[in-house]
Short mmCIF file of C-alpha atoms and ligand atoms in Angstrom, two decimals:
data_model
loop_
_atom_site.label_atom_id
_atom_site.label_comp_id
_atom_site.label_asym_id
_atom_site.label_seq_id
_atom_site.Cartn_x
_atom_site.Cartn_y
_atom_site.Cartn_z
CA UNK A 148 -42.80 -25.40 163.07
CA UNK A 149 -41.88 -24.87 159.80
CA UNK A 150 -39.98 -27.73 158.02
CA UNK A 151 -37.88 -26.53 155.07
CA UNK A 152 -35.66 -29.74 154.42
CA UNK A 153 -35.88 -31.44 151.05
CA UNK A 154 -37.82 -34.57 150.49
CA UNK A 155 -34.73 -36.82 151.66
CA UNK A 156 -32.02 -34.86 154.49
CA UNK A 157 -28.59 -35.83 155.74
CA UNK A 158 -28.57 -38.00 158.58
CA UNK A 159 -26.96 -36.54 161.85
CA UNK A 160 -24.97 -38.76 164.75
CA UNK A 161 -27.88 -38.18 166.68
CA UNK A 162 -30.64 -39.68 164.68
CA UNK A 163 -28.39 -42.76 163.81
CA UNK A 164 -28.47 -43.19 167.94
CA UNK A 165 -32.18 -42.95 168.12
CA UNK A 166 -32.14 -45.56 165.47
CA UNK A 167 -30.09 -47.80 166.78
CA UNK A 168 -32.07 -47.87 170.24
CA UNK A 169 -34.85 -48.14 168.11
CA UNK A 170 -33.43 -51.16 165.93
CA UNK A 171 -32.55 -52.80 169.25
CA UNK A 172 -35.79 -52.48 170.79
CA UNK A 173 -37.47 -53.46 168.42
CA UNK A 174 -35.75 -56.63 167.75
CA UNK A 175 -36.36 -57.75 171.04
CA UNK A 176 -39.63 -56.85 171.42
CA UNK A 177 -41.50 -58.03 168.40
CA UNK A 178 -40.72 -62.15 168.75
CA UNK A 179 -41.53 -61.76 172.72
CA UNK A 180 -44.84 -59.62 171.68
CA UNK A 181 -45.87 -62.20 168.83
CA UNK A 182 -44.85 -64.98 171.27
CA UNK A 183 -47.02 -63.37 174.20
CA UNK A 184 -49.85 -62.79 172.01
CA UNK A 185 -49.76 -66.36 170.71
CA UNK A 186 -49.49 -68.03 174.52
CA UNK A 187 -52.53 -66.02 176.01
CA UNK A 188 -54.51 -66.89 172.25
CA UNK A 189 -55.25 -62.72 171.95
CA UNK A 190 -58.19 -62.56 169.64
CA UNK A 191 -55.65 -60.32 167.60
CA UNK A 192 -53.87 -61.68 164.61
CA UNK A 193 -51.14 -59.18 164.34
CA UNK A 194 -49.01 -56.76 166.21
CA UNK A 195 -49.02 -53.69 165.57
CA UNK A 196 -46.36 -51.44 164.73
CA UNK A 197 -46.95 -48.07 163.89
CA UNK A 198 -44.60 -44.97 162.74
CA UNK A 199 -46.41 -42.59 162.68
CA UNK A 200 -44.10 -39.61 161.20
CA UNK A 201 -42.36 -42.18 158.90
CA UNK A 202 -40.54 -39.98 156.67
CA UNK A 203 -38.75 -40.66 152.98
CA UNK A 204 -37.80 -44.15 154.36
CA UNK A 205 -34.10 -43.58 153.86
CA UNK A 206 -31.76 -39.94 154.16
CA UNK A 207 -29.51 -38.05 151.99
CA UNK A 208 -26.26 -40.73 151.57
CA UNK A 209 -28.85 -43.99 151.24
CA UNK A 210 -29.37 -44.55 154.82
CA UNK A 211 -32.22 -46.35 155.98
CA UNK A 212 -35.18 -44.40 157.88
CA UNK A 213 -37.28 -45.97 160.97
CA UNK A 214 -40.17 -47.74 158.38
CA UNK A 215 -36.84 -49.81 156.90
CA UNK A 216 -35.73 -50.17 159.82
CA UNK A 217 -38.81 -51.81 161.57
CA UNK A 218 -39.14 -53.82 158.57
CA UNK A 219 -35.63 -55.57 158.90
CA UNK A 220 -36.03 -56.25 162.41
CA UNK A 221 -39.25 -58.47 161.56
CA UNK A 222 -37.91 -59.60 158.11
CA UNK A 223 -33.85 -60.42 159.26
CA UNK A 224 -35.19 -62.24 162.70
CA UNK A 225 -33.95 -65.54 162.25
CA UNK A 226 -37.55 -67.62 163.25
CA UNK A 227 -40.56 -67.24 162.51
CA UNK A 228 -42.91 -65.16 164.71
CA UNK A 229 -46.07 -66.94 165.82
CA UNK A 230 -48.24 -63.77 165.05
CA UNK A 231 -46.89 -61.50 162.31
CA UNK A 232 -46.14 -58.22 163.04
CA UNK A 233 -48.54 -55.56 160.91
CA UNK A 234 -46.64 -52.13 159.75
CA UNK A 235 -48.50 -49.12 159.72
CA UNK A 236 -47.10 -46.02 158.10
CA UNK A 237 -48.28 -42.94 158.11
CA UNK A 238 -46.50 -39.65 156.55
CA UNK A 239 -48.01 -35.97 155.95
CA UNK A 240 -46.01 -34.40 153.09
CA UNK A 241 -46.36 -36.44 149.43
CA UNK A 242 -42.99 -35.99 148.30
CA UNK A 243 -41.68 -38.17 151.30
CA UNK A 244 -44.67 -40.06 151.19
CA UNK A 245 -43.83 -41.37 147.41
CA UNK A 246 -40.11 -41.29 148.32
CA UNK A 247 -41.13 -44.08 151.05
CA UNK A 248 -43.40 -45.89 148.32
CA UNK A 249 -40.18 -46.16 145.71
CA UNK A 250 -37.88 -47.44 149.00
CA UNK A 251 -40.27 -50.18 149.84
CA UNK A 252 -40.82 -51.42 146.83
CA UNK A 253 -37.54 -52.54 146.42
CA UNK A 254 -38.58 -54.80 149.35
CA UNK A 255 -41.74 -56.13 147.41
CA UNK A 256 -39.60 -59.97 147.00
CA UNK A 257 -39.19 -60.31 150.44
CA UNK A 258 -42.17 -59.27 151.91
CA UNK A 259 -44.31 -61.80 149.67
CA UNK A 260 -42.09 -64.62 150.87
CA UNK A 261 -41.93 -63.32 154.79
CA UNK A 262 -44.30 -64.55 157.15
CA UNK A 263 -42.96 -62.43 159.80
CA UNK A 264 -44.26 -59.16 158.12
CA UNK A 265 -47.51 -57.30 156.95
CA UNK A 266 -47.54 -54.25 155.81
CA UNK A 267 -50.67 -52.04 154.90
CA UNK A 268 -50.09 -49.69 152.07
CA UNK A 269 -49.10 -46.58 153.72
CA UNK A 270 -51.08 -43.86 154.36
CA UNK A 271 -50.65 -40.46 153.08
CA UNK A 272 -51.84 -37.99 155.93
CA UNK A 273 -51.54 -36.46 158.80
CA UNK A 274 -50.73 -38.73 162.11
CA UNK A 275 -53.28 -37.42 164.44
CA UNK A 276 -56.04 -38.22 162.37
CA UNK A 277 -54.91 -41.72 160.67
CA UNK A 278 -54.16 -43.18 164.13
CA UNK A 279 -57.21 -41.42 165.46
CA UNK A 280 -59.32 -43.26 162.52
CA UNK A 281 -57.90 -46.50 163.26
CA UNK A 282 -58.82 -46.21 166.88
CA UNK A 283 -62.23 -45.17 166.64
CA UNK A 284 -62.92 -48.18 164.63
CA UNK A 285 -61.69 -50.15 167.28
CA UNK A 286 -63.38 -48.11 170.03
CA UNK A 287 -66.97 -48.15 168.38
CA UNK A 288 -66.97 -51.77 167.63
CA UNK A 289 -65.68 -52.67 171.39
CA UNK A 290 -62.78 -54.67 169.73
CA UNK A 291 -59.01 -54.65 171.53
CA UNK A 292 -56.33 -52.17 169.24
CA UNK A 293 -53.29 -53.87 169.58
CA UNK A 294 -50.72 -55.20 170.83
CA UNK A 295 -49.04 -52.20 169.48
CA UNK A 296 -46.23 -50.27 169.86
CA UNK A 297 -46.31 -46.43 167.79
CA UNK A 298 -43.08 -44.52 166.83
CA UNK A 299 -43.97 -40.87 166.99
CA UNK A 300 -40.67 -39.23 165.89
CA UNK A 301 -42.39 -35.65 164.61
CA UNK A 302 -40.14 -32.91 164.24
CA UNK A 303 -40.66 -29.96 166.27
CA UNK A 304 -42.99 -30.59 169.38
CA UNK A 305 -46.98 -29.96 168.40
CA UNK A 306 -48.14 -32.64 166.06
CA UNK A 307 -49.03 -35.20 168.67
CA UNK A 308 -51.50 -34.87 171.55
CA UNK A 309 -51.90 -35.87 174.96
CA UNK A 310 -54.99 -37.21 174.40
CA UNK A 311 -53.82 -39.57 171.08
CA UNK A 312 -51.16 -40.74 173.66
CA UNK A 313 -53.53 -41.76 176.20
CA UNK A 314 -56.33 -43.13 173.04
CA UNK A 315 -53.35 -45.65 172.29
CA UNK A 316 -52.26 -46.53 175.91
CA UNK A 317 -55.83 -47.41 177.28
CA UNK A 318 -55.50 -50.68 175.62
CA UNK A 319 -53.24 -53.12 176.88
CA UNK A 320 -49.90 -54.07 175.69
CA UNK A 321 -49.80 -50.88 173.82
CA UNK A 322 -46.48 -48.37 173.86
CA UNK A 323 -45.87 -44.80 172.72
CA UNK A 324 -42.27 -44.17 171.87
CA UNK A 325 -42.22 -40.49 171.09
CA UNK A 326 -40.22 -37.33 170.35
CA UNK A 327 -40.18 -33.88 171.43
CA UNK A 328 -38.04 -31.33 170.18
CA UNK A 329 -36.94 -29.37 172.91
CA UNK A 330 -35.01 -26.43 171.02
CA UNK A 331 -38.36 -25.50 169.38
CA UNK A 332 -40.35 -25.70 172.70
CA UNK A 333 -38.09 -23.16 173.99
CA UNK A 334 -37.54 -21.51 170.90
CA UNK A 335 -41.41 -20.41 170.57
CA UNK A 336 -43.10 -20.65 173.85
CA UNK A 337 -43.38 -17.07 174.13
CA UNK A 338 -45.22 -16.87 171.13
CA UNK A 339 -48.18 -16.53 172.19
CA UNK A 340 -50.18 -18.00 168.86
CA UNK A 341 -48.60 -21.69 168.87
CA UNK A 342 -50.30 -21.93 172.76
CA UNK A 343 -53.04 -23.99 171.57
CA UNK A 344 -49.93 -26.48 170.30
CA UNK A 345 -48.28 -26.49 173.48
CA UNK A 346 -52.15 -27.20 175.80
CA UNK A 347 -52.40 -30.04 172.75
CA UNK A 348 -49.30 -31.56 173.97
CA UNK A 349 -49.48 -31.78 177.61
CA UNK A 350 -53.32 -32.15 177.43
CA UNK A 351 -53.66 -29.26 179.46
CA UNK A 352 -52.63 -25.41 180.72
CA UNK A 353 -50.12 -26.11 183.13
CA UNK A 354 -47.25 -25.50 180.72
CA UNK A 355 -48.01 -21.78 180.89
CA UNK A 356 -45.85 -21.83 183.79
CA UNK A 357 -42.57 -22.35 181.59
CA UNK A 358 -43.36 -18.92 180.31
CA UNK A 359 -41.88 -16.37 182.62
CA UNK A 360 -39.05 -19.08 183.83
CA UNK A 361 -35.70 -18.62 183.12
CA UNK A 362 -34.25 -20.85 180.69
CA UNK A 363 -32.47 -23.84 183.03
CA UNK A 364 -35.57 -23.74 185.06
CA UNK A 365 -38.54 -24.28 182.14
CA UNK A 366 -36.46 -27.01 180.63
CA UNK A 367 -36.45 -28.81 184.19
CA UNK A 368 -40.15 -27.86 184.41
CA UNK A 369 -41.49 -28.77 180.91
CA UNK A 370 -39.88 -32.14 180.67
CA UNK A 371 -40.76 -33.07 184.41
CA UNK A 372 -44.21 -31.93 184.08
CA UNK A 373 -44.51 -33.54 180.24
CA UNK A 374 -43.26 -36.89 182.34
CA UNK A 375 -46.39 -36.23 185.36
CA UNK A 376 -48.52 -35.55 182.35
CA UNK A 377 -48.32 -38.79 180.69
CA UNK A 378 -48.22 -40.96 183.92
CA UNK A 379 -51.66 -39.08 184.62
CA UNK A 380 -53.82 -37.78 181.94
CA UNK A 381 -52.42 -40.77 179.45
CA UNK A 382 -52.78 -43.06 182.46
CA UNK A 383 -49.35 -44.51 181.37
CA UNK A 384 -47.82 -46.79 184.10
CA UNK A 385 -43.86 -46.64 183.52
CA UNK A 386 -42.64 -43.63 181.91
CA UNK A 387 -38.80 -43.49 180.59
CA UNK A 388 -37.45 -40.31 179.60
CA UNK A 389 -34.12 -38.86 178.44
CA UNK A 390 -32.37 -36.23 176.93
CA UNK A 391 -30.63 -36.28 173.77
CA UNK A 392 -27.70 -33.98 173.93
CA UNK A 393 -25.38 -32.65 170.94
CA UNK A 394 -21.68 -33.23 171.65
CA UNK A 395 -21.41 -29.92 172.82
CA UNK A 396 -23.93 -30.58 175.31
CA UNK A 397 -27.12 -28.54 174.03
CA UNK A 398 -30.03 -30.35 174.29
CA UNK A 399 -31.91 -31.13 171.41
CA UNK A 400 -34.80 -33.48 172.26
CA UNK A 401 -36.36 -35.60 174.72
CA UNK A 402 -37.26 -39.36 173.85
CA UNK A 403 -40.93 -40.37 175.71
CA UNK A 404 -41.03 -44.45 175.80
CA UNK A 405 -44.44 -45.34 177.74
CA UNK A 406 -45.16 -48.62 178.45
CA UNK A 407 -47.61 -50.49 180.94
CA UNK A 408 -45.07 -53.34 181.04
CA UNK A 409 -42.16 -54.00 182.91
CA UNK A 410 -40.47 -56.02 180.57
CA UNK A 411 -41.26 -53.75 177.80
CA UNK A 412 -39.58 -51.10 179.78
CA UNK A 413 -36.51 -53.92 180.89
CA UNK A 414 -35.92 -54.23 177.03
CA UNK A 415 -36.56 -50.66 176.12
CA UNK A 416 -33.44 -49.74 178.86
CA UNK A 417 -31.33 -52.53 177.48
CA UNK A 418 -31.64 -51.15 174.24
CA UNK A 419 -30.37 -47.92 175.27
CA UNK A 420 -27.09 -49.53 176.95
CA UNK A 421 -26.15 -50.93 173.58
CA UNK A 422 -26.13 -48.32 171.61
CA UNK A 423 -23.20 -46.79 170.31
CA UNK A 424 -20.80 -46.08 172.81
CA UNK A 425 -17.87 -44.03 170.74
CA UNK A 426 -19.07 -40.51 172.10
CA UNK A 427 -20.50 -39.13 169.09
CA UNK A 428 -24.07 -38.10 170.80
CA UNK A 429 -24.82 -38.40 174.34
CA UNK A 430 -27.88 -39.00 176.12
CA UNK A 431 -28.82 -38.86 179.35
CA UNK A 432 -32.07 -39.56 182.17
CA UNK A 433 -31.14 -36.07 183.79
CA UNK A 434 -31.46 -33.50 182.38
CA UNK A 435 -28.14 -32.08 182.81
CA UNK A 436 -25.41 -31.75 180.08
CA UNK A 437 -23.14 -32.04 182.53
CA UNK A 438 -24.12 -35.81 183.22
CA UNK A 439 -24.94 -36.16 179.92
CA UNK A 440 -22.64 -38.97 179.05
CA UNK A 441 -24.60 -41.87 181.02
CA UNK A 442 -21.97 -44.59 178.81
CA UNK A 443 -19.05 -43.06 180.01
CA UNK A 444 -20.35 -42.75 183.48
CA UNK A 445 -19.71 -45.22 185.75
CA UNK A 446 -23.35 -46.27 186.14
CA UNK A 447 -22.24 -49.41 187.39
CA UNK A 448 -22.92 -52.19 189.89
CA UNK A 449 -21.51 -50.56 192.72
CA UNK A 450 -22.97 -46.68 192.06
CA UNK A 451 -26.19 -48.87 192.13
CA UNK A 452 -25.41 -50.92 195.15
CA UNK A 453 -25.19 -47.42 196.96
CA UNK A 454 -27.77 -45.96 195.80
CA UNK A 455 -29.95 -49.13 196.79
CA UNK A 456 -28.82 -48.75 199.55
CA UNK A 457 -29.59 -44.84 199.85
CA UNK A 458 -33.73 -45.84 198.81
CA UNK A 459 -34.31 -48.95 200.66
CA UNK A 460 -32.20 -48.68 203.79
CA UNK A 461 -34.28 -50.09 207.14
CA UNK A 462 -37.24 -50.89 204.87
CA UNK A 463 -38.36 -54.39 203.82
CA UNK A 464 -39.28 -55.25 200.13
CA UNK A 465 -38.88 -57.29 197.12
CA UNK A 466 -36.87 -58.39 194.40
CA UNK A 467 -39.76 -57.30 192.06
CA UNK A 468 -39.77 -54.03 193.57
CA UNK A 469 -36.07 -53.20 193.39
CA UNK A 470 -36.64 -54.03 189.76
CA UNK A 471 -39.23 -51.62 189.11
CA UNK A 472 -37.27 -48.92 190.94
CA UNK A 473 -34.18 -49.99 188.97
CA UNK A 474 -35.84 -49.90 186.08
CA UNK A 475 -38.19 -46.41 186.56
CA UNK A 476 -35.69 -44.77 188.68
CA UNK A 477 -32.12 -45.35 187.08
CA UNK A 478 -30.66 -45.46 184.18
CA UNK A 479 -29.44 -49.22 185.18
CA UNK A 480 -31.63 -52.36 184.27
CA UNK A 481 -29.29 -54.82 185.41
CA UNK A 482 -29.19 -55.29 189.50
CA UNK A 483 -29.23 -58.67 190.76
CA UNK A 484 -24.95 -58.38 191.07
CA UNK A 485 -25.61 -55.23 192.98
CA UNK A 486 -28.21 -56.98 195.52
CA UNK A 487 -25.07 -60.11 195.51
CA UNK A 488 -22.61 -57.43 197.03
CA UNK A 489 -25.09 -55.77 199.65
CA UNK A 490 -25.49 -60.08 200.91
CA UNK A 491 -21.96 -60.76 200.72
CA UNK A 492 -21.34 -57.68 202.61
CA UNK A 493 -23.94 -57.66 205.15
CA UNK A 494 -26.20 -55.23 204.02
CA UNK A 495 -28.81 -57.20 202.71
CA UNK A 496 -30.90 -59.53 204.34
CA UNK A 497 -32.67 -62.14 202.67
CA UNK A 498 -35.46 -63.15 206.06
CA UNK A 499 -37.15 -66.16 204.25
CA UNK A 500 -34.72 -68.01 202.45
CA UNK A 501 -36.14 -70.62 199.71
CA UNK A 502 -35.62 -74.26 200.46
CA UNK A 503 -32.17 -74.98 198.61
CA UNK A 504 -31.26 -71.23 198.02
CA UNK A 505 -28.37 -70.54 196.44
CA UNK A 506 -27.10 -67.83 198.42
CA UNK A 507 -26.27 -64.15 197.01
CA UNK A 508 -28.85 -65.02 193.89
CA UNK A 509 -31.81 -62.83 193.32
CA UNK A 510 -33.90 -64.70 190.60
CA UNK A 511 -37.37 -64.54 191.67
CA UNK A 512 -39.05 -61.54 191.67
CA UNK A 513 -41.19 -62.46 195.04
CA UNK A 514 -38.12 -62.83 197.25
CA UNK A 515 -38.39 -60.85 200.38
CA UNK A 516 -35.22 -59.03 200.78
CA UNK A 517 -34.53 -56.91 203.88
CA UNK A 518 -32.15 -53.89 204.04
CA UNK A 519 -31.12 -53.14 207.09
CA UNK A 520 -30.80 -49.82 208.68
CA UNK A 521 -26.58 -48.68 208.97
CA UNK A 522 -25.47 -48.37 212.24
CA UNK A 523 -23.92 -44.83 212.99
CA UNK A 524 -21.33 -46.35 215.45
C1 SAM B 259 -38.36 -36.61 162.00
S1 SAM B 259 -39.04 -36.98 160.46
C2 SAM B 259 -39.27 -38.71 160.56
C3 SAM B 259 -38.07 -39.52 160.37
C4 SAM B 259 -38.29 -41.00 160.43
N1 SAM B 259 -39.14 -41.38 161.57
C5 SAM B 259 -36.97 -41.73 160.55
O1 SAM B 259 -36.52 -41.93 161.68
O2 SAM B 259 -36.41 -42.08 159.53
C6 SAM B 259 -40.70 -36.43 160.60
C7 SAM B 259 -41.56 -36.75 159.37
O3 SAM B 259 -42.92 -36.49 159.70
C8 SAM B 259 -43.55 -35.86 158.61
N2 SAM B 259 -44.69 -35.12 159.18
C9 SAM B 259 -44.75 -33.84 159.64
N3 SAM B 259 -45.94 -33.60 160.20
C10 SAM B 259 -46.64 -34.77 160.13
C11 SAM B 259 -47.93 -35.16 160.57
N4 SAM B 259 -48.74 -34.32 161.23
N5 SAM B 259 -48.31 -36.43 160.37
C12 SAM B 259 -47.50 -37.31 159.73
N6 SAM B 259 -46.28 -36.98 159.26
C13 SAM B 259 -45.85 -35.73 159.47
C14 SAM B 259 -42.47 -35.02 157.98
O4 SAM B 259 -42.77 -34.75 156.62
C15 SAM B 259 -41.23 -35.89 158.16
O5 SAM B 259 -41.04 -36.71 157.07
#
C-alpha cells in the first residue's frame, strides 16, 4: 500500500475516536496491570506497552499521536504505579521517526522525574521484525515477554502477521490492539501480486474465498473469518471487533482488540462507551452501516434484558457466564440492572440464594442464576 502523506498529516474525526478509546483504555488498564503484576510478584519489572506503527508523534494542527498519548496516560495518572510501565516505539519511515524524536524530547523533564514511565529510545524499523527481535530474546532464554499490551495501528492491511499476533498472545497477560484497513483489502484483493500480504495476515489461504464474492458478502466474510482466525491460529481467547464507519456510512477499518482476560476486555468495552458521542464517526460490532451508530442506539438495559432472555431462556448458568457473553457477544458491558429486571419480573431465577442475599443483586460472578423457559399460554 503505498503511503504518500507527508511526514506529519491532518488528523480526521475518525482517528481522534480511535484515540480517545485508546486514551481511555489505556488509562484504566495500566495502574490495574502494574497493580496485578505487583500482587502476584511477576518476575517482570515493567509493563509493556508497545506501538508498534507509532508515527510522527503528533499530526498536521499539533495534535498528539498514540506514543504521546500512551505517555500521558502513565505520566498524568495521579499515583504512582507499583511497576512502571516500559514504552516501546517502533516506526519504519525516518522522517516520522525523527519527527517522533523532536516531540518527545520536549517531554525529556518529565520523564526523568516520573516513576510511572520508561521509555526505550525508539526504534527506527520495521514492526514485524523489532517486535519479532524482542520476542525471540525472550523465547530463547525461556523468560516471560510481558505483561504487554501492543498498538498495531498500520495503515493499509499487510504489515502485521498472524503469526506476530499469536508470538505476542502466547504469553500471558499480553493484548494485541490492531488495525485493518478495510477499503484497501477490498480495494486490491484481486490483485493477484499482494496475495502473499493477504495469507500473511490471516496466517493462512482461506481468504481466497473473498475473491469471487460480491462486495457486501467478502466484507462479511473477511472480517468474520479474520475474527475465527485470531481466536484459532493466534490462540486468542476473547476477540472484540468493530467497524469504524465514515459519517456517510462507508466503512473504513476494523479495530482487532485480543485479550485472554476478561477484565481486559470489560475495560477495553467501557472504553468504547465513552468515547465521543456527538456523531462525528460511528462505529459499530456489526458490520452494517445501517446499525452503525451503536451510541445512538438504544443498546440499553432492556434491549439486553431481551436478548438475555433470547440466549439463556430454559437453561441454567452463571453470573460469570452472562458476563462473558455480555461482554464477547454485545456491544453492552454493563448487565447486572438487566439480570435485576428479569428477578423483579419473574424471569429469572436465582435457585441457591446466598445466606443474607440482597435480592435482585448480581455481584458474584459464581451465582447460579436460572432462566426459565416462557410459557406459550
Ligand atoms: C496509521 S500511522 C500511525 C499513527 C499513530 N499510531 C497514531 O495514532 O498517532 C502508521 C505509521 O506506521 C508507519 N509504518 C508503515 N509501515 C511500517 C512498518 N512496517 N513498521 C513500522 N512502522 C511502519 C508509517 O510510516 C506511519 O507513520
Amino acid at each position: 500500500v503505498s503511503d504518500t502523506l507527508p511526514t506529519v498529516w491532518p488528523i480526521e474525526d475518525h482517528t481522534l475516536a480511535k484515540h480517545a478509546i485508546l486514551k481511555r483504555y489505556l488509562q484504566a488498564w495500566f495502574p490495574i496491570l502494574s497493580h496485578q503484576s505487583a500482587i502476584v510478584r511477576s518476575p517482570s519489572q515493567q509493563i509493556l506497552y508497545i506501538d508498534g506503527f507509532a508515527g510522527p508523534g503528533e499530526y498536521e494542527k499539533g495534535e498528539i499521536g498514540s506514543p504521546i498519548l500512551a505517555l500521558q496516560a502513565a505520566l498524568e495518572h495521579s499515583r504512582n504505579f507499583p511497576r512502571p510501565v516500559r514504552l516501546i516505539f517502533v516506526e519504519a519511515r525516518e522522517d516520522r521517526y525523527n519527527h517522533l524524536l523532536s516531540v518527545l524530547s520536549r517531554y525529556e523533564r518529565d520523564l526523568r522525574e516520573s516513576r510511572n514511565v520508561i521509555i526505550d529510545p525508539p526504534r527506527l524499523g520495521e514492526c514485524d521484525a523489532v517486535l519479532s527481535e524482542l520476542l525471540s530474546t525472550n523465547e530463547k532464554r525461556g523468560i516471560k515477554f510481558g505483561p504487554a499490551i501492543a498498538f498495531l495501528d498500520q495503515f493499509g492491511y499487510s504489515a502485521v502477521s498472524m503469526d506476530l499476533v499469536r508470538r505476542i498472545m502466547r504469553f500471558p497477560q499480553c493484548e494485541v490492539f490492531s488495525y485493518l484497513d478495510y477499503k484497501d483489502m477490498n480495494r486490491w484483493i484481486t490483485d493477484d501480486s499482494k496475495a502473499p500480504a493477504y495469507s500473511r495476515t490471516y496466517g493462512g489461504e482461506e481468504w481466497r474465498k473473498a475473491v469471487e464474492m460480491p462486495e457486501r458478502r467478502r466484507r462479511a466474510f473477511l472480517f468474520d473469518l479474520y475474527k475465527e482466525m485470531l481466536l484459532k491460529r493466534a490462540d486468542v481467547r476473547y476477540v472484540y471487533a468493530f467497524s469504524m464507519f465514515d459519517y456517510k456510512g462507508i466503512l473504513l477499518y476494523w479495530l482487532f482488540f485480543c485479550t485472554n482476560s476478561i477484565r481486559g476486555l470489560e475495560e477495553m468495552k467501557k472504553a468504547m462507551w465513552t468515547v465521543d458521542k456527538t456523531g462525528s464517526f460511528r462505529f459499530s460490532d456489526k458490520d452494517n452501516p445501517d446499525q452503525a451508530n451503536l451510541l445512538n442506539m438504544d443498546y440499553g438495559q432492556d434491549w439486553l434484558a431481551d436478548r438475555l432472555i433470547r440466549e439463556f431462556e430454559g437453561r441454567e448458568t452463571t453470573v460469570g457466564s452472562v458476563k462473558a457473553y455480555v461482554l464477547e457477544q454485545t456491544p453492552c458491558y454493563l448487565f447486572r440492572e438487566a439480570l435485576g429486571r428479569l428477578y423483579r419480573d419473574g424471569q429469572l431465577q436465582v435457585p441457591q440464594p446466598p445466606p443474607k442475599w440482597k435480592k435482585g443483586s448480581f455481584a458474584s460472578d459464581e451465582m447460579i442464576l436460572s432462566f426459565p423457559q416462557k410459557r406459550l399460554f
